[in-house]
Short mmCIF file of C-alpha atoms in Angstrom, two decimals:
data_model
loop_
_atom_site.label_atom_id
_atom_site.label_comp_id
_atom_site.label_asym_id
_atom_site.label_seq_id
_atom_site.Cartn_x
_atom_site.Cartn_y
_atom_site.Cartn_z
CA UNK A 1 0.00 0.00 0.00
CA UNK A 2 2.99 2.65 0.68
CA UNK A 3 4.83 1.53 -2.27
CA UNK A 4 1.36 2.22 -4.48
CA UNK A 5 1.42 5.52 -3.08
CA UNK A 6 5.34 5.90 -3.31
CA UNK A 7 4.85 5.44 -6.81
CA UNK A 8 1.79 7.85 -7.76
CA UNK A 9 3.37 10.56 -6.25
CA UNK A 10 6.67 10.02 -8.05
CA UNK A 11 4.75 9.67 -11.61
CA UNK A 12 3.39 12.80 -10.63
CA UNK A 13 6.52 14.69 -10.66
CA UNK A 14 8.64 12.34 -13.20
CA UNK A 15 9.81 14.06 -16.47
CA UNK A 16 9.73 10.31 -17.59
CA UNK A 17 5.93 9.39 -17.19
CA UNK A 18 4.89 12.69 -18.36
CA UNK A 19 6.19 11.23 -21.93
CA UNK A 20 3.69 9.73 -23.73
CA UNK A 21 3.79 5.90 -23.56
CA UNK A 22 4.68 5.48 -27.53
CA UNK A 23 7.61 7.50 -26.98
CA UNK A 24 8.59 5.62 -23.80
CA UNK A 25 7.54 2.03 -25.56
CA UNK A 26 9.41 3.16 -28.72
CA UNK A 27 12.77 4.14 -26.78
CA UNK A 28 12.92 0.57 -24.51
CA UNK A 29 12.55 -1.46 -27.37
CA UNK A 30 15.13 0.58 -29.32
CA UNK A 31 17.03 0.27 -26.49
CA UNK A 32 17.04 -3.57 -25.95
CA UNK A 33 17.74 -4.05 -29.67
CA UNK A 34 20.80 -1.79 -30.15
CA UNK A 35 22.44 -3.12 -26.46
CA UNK A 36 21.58 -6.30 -28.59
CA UNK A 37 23.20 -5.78 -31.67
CA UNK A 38 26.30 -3.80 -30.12
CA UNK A 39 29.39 -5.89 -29.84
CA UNK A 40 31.50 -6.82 -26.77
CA UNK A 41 34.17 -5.49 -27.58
CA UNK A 42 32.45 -2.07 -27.82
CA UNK A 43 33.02 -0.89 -24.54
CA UNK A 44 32.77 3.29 -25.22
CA UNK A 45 29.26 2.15 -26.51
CA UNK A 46 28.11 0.21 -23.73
CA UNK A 47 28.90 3.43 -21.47
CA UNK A 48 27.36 5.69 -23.81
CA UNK A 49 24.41 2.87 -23.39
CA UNK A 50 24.40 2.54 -19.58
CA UNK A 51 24.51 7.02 -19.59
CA UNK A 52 21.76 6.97 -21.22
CA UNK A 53 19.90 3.98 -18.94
CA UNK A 54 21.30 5.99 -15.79
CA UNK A 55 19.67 9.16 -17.46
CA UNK A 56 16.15 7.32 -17.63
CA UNK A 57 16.59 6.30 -14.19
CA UNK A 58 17.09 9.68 -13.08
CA UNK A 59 14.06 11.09 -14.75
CA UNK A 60 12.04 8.29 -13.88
CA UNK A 61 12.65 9.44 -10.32
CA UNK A 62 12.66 6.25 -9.03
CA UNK A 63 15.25 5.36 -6.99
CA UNK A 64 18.47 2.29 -7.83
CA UNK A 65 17.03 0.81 -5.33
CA UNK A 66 13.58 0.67 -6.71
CA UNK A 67 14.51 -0.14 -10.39
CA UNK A 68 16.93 -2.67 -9.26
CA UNK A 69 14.55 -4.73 -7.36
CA UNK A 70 14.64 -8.25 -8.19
CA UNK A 71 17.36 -8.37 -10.19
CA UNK A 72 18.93 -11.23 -7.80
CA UNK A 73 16.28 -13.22 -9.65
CA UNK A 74 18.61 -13.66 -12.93
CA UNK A 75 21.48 -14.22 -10.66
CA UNK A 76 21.46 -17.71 -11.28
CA UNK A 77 20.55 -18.05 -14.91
CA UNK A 78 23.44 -15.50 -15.45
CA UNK A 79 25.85 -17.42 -13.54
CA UNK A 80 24.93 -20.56 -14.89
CA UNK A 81 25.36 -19.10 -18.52
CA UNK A 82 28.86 -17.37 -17.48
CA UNK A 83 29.86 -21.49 -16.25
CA UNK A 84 29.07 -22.08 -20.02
CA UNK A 85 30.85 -19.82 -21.43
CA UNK A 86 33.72 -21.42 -20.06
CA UNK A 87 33.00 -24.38 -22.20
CA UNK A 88 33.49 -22.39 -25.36
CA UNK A 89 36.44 -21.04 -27.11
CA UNK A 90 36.84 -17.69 -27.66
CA UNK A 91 38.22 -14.77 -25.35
CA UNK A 92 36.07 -15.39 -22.09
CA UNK A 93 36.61 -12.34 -20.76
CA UNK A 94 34.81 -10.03 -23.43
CA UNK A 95 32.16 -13.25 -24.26
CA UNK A 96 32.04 -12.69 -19.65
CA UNK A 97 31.84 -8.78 -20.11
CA UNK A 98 29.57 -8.81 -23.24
CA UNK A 99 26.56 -11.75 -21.28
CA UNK A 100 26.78 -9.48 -17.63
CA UNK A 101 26.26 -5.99 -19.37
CA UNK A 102 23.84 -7.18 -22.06
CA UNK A 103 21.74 -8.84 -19.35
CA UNK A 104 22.02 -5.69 -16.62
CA UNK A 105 21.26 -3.56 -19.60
CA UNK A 106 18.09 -4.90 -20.48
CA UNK A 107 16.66 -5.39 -16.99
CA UNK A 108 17.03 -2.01 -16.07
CA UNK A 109 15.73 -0.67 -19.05
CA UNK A 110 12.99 -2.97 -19.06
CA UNK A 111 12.67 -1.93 -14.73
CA UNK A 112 12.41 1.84 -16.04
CA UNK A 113 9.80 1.10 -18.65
CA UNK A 114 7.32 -1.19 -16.20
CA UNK A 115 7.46 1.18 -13.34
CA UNK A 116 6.79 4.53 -15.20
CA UNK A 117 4.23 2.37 -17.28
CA UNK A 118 0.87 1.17 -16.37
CA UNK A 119 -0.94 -1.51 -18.27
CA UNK A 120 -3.82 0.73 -19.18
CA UNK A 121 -1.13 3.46 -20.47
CA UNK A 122 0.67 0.23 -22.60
CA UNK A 123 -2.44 -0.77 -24.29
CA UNK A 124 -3.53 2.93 -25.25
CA UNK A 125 -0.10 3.01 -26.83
CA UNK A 126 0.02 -0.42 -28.14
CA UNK A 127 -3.70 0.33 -29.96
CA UNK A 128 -2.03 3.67 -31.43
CA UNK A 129 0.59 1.84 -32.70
CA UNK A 130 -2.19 -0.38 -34.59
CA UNK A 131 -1.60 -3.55 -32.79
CA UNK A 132 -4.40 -6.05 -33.94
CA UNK A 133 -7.36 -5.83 -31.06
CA UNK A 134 -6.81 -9.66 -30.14
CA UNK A 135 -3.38 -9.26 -28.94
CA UNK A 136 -3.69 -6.00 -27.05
CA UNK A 137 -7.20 -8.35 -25.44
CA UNK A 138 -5.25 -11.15 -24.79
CA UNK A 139 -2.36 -9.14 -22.90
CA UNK A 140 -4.97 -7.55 -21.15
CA UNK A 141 -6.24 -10.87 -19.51
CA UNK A 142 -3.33 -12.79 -19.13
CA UNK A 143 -1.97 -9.57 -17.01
CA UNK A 144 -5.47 -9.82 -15.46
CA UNK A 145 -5.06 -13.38 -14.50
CA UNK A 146 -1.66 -13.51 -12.87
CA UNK A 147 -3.90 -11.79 -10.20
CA UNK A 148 -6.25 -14.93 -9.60
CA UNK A 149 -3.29 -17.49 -10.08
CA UNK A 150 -1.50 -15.66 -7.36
CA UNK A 151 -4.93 -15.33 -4.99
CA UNK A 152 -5.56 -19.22 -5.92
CA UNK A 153 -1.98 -20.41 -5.07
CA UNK A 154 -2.06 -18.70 -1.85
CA UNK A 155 -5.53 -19.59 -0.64
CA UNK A 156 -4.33 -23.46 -1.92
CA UNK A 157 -0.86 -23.01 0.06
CA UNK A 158 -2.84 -21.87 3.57
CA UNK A 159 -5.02 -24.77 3.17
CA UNK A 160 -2.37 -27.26 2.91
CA UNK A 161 -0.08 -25.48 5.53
CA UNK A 162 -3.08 -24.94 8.40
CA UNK A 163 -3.46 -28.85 7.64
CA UNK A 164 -0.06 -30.19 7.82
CA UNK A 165 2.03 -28.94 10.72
CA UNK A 166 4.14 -32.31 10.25
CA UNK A 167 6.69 -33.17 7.66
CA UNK A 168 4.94 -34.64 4.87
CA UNK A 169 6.84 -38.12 3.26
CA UNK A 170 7.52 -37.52 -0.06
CA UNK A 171 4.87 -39.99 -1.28
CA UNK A 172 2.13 -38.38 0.24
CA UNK A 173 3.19 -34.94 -0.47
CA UNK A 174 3.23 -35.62 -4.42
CA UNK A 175 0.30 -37.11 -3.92
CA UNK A 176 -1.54 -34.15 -2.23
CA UNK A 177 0.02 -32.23 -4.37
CA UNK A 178 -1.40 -33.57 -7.68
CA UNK A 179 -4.87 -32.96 -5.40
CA UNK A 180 -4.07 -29.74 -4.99
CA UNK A 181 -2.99 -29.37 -8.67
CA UNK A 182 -6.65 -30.30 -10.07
CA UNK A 183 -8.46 -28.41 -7.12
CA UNK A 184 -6.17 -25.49 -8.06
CA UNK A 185 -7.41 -25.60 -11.83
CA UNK A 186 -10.94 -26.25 -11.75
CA UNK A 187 -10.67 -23.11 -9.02
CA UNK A 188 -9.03 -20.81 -12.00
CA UNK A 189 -11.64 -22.12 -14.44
CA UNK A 190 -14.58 -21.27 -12.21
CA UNK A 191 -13.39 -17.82 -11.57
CA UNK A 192 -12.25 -17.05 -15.06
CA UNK A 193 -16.00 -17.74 -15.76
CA UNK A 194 -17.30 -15.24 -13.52
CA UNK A 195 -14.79 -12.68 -14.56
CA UNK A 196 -16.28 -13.61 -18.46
CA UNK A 197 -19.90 -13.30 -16.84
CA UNK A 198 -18.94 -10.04 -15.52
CA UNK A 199 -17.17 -8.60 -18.42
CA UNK A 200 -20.39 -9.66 -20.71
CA UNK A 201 -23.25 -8.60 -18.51
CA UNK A 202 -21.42 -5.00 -19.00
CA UNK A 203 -21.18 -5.73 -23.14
CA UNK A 204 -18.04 -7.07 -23.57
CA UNK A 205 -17.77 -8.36 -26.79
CA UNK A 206 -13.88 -9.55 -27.11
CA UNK A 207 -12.25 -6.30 -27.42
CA UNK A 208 -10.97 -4.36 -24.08
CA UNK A 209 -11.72 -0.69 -25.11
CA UNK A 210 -10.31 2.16 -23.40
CA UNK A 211 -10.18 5.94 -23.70
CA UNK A 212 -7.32 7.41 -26.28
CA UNK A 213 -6.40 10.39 -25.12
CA UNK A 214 -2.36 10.18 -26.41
CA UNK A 215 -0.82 12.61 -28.13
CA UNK A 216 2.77 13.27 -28.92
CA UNK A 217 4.14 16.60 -27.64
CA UNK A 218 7.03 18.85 -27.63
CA UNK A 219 8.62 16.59 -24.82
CA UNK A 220 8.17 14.03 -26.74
CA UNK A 221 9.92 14.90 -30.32
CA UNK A 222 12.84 16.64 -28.38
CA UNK A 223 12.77 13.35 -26.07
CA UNK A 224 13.03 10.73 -29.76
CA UNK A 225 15.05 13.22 -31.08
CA UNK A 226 17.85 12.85 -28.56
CA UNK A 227 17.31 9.07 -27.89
CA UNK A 228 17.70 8.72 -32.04
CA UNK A 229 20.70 11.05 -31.79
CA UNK A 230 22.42 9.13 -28.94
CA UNK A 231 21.56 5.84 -30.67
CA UNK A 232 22.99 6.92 -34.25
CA UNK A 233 26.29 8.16 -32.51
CA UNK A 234 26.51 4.67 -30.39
CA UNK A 235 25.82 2.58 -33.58
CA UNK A 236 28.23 4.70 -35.21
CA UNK A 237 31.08 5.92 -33.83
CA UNK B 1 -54.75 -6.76 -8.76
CA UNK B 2 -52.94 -3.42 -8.90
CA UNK B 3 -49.30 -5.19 -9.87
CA UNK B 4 -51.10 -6.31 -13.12
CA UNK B 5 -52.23 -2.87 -14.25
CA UNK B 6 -48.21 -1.91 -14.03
CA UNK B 7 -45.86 -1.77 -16.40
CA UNK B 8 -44.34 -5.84 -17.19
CA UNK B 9 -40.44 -4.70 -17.18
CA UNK B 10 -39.12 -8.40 -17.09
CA UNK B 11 -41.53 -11.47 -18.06
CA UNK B 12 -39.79 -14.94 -17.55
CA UNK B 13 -41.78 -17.34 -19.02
CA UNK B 14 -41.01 -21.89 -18.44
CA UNK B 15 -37.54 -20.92 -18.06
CA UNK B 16 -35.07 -23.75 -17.85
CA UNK B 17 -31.58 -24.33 -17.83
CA UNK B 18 -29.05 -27.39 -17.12
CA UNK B 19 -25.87 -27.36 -16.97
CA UNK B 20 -23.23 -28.96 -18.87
CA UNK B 21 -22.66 -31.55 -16.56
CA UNK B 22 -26.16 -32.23 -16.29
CA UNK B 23 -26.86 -30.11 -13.15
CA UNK B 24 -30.69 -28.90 -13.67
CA UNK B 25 -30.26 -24.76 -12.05
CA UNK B 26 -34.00 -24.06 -13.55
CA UNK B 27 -36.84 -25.90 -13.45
CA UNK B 28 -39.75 -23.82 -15.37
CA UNK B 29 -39.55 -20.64 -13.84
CA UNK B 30 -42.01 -18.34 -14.23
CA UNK B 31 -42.44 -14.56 -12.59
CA UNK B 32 -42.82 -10.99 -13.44
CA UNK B 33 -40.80 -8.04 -12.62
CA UNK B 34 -42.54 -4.92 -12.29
CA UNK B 35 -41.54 -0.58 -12.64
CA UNK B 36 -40.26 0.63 -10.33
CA UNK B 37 -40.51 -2.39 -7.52
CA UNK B 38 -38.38 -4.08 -5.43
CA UNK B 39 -38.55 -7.69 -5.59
CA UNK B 40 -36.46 -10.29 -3.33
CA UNK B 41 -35.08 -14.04 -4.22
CA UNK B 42 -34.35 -15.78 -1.57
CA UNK B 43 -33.72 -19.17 -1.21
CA UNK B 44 -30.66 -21.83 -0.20
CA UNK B 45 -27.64 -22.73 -1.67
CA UNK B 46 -27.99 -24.00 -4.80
CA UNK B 47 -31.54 -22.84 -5.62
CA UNK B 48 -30.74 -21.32 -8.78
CA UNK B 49 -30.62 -18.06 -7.98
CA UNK B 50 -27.57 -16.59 -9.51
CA UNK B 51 -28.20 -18.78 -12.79
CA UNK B 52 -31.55 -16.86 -13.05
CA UNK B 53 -30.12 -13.98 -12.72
CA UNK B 54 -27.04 -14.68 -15.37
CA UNK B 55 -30.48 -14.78 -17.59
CA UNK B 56 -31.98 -11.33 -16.66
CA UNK B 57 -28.77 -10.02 -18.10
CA UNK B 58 -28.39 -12.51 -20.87
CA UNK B 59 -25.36 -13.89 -19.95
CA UNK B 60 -26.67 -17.12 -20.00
CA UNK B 61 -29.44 -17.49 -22.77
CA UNK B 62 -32.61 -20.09 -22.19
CA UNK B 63 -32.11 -23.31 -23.32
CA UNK B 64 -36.44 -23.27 -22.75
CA UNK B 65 -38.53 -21.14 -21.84
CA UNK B 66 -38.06 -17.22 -22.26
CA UNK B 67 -36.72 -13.64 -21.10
CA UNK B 68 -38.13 -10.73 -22.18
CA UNK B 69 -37.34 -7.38 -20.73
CA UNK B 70 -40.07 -4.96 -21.66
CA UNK B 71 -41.82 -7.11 -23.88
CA UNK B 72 -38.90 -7.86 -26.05
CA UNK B 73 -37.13 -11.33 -25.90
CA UNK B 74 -33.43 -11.67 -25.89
CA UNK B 75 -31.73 -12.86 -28.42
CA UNK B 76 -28.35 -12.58 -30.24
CA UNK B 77 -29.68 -9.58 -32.63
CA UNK B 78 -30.58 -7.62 -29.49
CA UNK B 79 -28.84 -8.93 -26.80
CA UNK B 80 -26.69 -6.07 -26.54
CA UNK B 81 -29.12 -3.06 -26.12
CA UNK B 82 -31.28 -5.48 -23.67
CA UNK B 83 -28.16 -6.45 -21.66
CA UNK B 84 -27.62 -2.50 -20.84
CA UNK B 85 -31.16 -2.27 -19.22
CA UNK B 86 -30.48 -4.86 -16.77
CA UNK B 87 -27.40 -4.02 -14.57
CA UNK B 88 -25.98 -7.49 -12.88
CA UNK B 89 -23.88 -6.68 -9.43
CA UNK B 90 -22.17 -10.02 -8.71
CA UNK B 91 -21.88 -11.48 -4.93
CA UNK B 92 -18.43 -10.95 -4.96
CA UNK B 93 -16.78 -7.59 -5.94
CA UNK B 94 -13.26 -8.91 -7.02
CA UNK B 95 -14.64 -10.77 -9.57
CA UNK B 96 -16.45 -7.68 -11.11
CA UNK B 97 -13.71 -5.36 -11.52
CA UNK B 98 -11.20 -6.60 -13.29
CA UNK B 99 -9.29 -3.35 -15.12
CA UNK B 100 -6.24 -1.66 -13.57
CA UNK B 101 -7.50 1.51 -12.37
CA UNK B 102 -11.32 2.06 -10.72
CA UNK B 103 -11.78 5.02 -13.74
CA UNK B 104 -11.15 2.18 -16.01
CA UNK B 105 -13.77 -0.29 -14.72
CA UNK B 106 -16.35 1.91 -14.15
CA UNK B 107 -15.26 3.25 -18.15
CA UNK B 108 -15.61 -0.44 -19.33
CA UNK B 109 -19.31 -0.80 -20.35
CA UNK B 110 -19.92 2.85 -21.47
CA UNK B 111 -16.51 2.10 -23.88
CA UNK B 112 -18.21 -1.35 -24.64
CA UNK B 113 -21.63 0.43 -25.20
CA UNK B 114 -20.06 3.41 -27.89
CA UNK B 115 -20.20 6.38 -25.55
CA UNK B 116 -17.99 9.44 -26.50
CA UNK B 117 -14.56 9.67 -24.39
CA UNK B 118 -15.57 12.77 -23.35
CA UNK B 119 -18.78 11.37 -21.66
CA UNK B 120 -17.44 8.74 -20.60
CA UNK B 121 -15.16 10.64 -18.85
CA UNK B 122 -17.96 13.11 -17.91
CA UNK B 123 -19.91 10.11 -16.50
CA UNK B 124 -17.49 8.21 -14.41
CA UNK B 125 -16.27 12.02 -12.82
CA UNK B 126 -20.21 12.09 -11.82
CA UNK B 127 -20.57 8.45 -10.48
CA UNK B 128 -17.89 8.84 -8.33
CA UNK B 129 -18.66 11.84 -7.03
CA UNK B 130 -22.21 10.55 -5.91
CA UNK B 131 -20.33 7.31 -4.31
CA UNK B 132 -17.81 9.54 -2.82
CA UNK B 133 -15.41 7.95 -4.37
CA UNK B 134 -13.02 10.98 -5.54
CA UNK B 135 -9.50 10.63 -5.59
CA UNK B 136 -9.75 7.11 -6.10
CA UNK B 137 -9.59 7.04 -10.07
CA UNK B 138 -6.15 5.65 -10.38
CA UNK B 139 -6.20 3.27 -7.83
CA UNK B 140 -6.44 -0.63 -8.51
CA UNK B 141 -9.75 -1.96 -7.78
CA UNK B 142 -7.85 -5.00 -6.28
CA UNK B 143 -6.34 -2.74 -3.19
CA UNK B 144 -9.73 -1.17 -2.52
CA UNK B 145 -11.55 -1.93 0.71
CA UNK B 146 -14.21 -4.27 0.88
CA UNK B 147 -16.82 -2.15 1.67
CA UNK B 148 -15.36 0.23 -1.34
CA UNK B 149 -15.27 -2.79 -3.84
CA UNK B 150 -18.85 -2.98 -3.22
CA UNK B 151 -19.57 0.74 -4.11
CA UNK B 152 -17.32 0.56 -6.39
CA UNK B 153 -19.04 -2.10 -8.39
CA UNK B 154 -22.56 -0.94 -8.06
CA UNK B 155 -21.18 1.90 -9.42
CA UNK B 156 -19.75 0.15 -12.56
CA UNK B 157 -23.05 -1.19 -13.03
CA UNK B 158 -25.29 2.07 -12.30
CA UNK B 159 -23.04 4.36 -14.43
CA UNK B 160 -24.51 2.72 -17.09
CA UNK B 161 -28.13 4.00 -16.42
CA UNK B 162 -30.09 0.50 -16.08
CA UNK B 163 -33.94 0.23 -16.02
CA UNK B 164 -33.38 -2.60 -13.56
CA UNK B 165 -30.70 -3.22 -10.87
CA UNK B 166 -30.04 -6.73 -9.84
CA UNK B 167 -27.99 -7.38 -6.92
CA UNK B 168 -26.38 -10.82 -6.08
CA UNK B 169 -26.12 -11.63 -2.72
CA UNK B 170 -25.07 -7.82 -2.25
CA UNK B 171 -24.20 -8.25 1.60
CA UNK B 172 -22.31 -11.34 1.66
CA UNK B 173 -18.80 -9.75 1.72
CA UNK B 174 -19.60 -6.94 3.99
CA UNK B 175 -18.91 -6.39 7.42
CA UNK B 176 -22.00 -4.61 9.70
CA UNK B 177 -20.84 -1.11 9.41
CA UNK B 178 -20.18 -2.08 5.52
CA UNK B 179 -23.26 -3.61 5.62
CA UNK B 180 -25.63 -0.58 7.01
CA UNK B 181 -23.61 1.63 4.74
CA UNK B 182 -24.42 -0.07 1.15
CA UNK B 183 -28.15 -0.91 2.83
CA UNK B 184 -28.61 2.61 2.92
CA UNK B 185 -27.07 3.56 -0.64
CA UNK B 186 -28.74 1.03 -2.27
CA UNK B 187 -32.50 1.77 -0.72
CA UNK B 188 -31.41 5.53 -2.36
CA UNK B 189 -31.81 4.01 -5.73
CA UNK B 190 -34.62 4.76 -7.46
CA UNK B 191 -34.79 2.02 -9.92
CA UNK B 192 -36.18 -1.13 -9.98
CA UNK B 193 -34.65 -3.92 -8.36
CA UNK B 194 -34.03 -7.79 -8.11
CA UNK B 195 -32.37 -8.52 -4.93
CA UNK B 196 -31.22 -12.32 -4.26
CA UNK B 197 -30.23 -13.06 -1.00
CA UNK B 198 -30.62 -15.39 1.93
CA UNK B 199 -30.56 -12.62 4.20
CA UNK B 200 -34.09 -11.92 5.38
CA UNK B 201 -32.92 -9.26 7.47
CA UNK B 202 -32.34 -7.42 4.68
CA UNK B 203 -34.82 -8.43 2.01
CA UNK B 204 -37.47 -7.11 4.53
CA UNK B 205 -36.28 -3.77 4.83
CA UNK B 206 -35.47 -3.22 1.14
CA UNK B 207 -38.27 -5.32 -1.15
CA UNK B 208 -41.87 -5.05 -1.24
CA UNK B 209 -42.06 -8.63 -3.02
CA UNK B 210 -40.76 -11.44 -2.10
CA UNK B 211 -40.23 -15.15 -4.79
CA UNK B 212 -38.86 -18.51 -2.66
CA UNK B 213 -36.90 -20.78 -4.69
CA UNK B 214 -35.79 -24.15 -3.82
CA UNK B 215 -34.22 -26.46 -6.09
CA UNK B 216 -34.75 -24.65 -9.41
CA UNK B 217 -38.50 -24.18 -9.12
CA UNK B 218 -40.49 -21.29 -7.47
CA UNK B 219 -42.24 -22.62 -4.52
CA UNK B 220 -43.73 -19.21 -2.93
CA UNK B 221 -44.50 -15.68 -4.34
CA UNK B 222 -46.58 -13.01 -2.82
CA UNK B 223 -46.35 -9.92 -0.96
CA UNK B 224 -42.79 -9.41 1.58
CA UNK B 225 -45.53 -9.95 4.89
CA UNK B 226 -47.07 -13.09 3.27
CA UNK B 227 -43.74 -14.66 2.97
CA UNK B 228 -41.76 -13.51 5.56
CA UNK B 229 -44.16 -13.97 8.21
CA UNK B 230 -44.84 -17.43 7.08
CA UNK B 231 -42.95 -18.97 9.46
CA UNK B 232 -43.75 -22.53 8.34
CA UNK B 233 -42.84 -22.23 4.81
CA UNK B 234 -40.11 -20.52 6.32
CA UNK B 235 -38.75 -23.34 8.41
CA UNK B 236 -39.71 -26.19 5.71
CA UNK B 237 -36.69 -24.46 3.35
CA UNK B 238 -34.07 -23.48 5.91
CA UNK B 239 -34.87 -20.12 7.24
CA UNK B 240 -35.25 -18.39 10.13
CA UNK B 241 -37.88 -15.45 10.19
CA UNK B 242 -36.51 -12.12 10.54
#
């Protein structure tokens, strides 16, 4: 509840979120393509890369702290890939260098975009940008229904907890478990039913419409026009 | 006498309905729904009251029988213009708003039913006002009280000017203070209204007609005082008098 807050009143103020959210979806996907495409060895461009990130974060006005939340999560996919590496020939080093900045890259640019983003914001720009109707719907309600796969799996993990104080053998656990499993899914199909009742008895009729009030402005061309600027000179130089 | 010289605004005529796995919800129901009245379902679990009212709205569509609100059946031509005068409040509020921000769900069926942006805006400002619900536009519907996930999804529904409000077990979530609160909003409403619920308590103080159900079929109808002070029909389905 104080980090929903946290964030309004940051959005407020941020230079970032006051962009509209085709400039802001344009620029992270530009982003993640050119980090992409830029080789290893390029190290000026990865620092004209990560200014530019560290810029973002700045306007964003969130803090490191906030943007790099979670990022111990790829920890051990990036370690695990960096063991690989190892296996190959090649200099490790810059293959080392060119997997851990890639990787940091992209999360916090990705970070920047989601928290300066909402989902209403990302489908008003995705519709602009003449995205077909079905996939703008279907991000909609698979976003929707991480919701009531998170409320299922904890109402499922209290009811097996509050009935099993003891260490479960192995045997019986998998077979609760596989219980649990089909109580767990006939739960999520039940509910995504209601939400379908509900979104039809208020004429839903398989596309999630909302209000389009984007336009690009000043900000916004001087904001692309930079980004472009930067991204020519990194390609480049 | 009088009730037939009113205005018909629902007529369910035979209506029955199964389920796919062969669960029989409706049994030939048959009732009317007058202006400007407030009638009360009641009966247990498993009655077939919510599946009747998934009907009134046409979210389910008779497999026998009929629906027709103001005279006019529903079917798939004009499903969508009936479905907006019959406003459907579920029993439980987190399964009726599902966008990211409260102006968004309460936006939802104007968007779906071709309103302007600019009244759409114009009408979801109003609604919340009237709900006191300012300030609140941004804000998830999922970290919402519960007592504000109820107004807030009455409002979703009454934003979109219904003939008919039908309520779904509209106290089940609610605490007493959040109870005596949406008790009192709701009696403001000057609409007609279906109210299913199996508490008494409240279907005395809010309908003036009262329908029994048990087991898909309608096994009482008549005026709230000949039902609710029926105590044996009362005790034969499960209830306590209020």
């Amino acid at each position: 509840m104080t980090f929903f807050y946290k964030k309004k009143r940051k959005e407020k103020k941020a230079l970032l979120s006051s962009l509209d959210p085709r400039s802001r979806l344009f620029a992270t996907l530009t982003l993640i393509v050119v980090v992409l495409i830029t080789p290893g060895e390029k190290g000026k461009n990865f620092i004209i890369l990560s200014l530019f990130i560290f810029f973002l974060a700045f306007f964003s006005r969130f803090s490191i702290r906030e943007i790099g939340r979670g990022i111990f999560l790829i920890f051990p996919l990036l370690l695990f890939l960096s063991f690989t590496i190892f296996l190959t020939e090649g200099n490790h080093l810059v293959l080392l260098f060119n997997l851990w900045i890639k990787f940091l890259l992209i999360f916090f640019t990705l970070r920047i975009f989601s928290l300066t983003t909402d989902l209403t914001e990302l489908i008003k720009a995705l519709e602009k940008m003449r995205v077909p109707h079905l996939l703008t719907s279907l991000l909609f309600l698979s976003l929707r229904f991480i919701f009531v796969f998170g409320e299922e799996t904890e109402r499922k993990r209290r009811a097996l907890i509050s009935r099993t104080p003891w260490r479960m053998r192995m045997k019986i656990k998998l077979k609760v478990l596989s219980s649990l499993i089909i109580h767990f899914l006939d739960q999520i199909f039940l509910r995504s039913q209601t939400f379908f009742a509900a979104m039809l008895s208020r004429g839903f009729e398989g596309r999630v419409r909302t209000i389009s009030d984007l336009r690009l402005k000043k900000g916004d061309y001087l904001f692309l026009s930079f980004f472009l600027g930067l991204i020519f000179y990194s390609i480049f130089s | 006498m009088r009730e037939e010289k009113r205005e018909k605004i629902i007529e369910v005529v035979d209506l029955c309905f199964s389920y796919p796995d062969g669960h029989e919800a409706l049994r030939g129901v048959s009732f009317s729904v007058y202006r400007g009245e407030s009638l009360g379902l009641i009966g247990g679990n498993g009655a077939g009251k919510s599946t009747l009212l998934l009907h009134l709205n046409g979210v389910l569509q008779a497999k026998k029988g009929s629906v027709q609100i103001q005279g006019e059946e529903i079917t798939a031509k004009n499903i969508k213009r009936l479905r907006a005068k019959v406003g459907l409040v579920f029993e439980d509020p987190r399964d009726q708003l599902f966008m990211p921000t409260l102006f968004d769900d309460i936006a939802f069926g104007l968007l779906n039913l071709g309103y302007e942006a600019r009244e759409v805006e114009k009408k979801v400002r109003e609604i919340l006002k009237e709900f006191n619900l300012e300030g609140y536009e941004k804000r998830p519907p999922h970290r919402l009280s519960s007592g504000e996930r109820k107004k807030a999804s009455l409002a979703t529904v009454l934003v979109l000017e219904p003939e008919v409000l039908v309520l779904d077990e509209p106290t089940a979530t609610l605490d007493p203070a959040g109870k005596k609160s949406f008790l009192s909003l709701v009696e403001k409403i000057k609409k007609t209204k279906i109210i299913a619920s199996h508490d008494l308590e409240m279907i005395d103080r809010l309908c003036s007609r009262v329908i029994l159900m048990d087991k898909g079929r309608i096994v009482a109808e008549g005026r709230r005082e000949e039902v609710l002070q029926n105590t044996a029909l009362l005790e034969a389905y499960g209830f306590d008098p209020p």
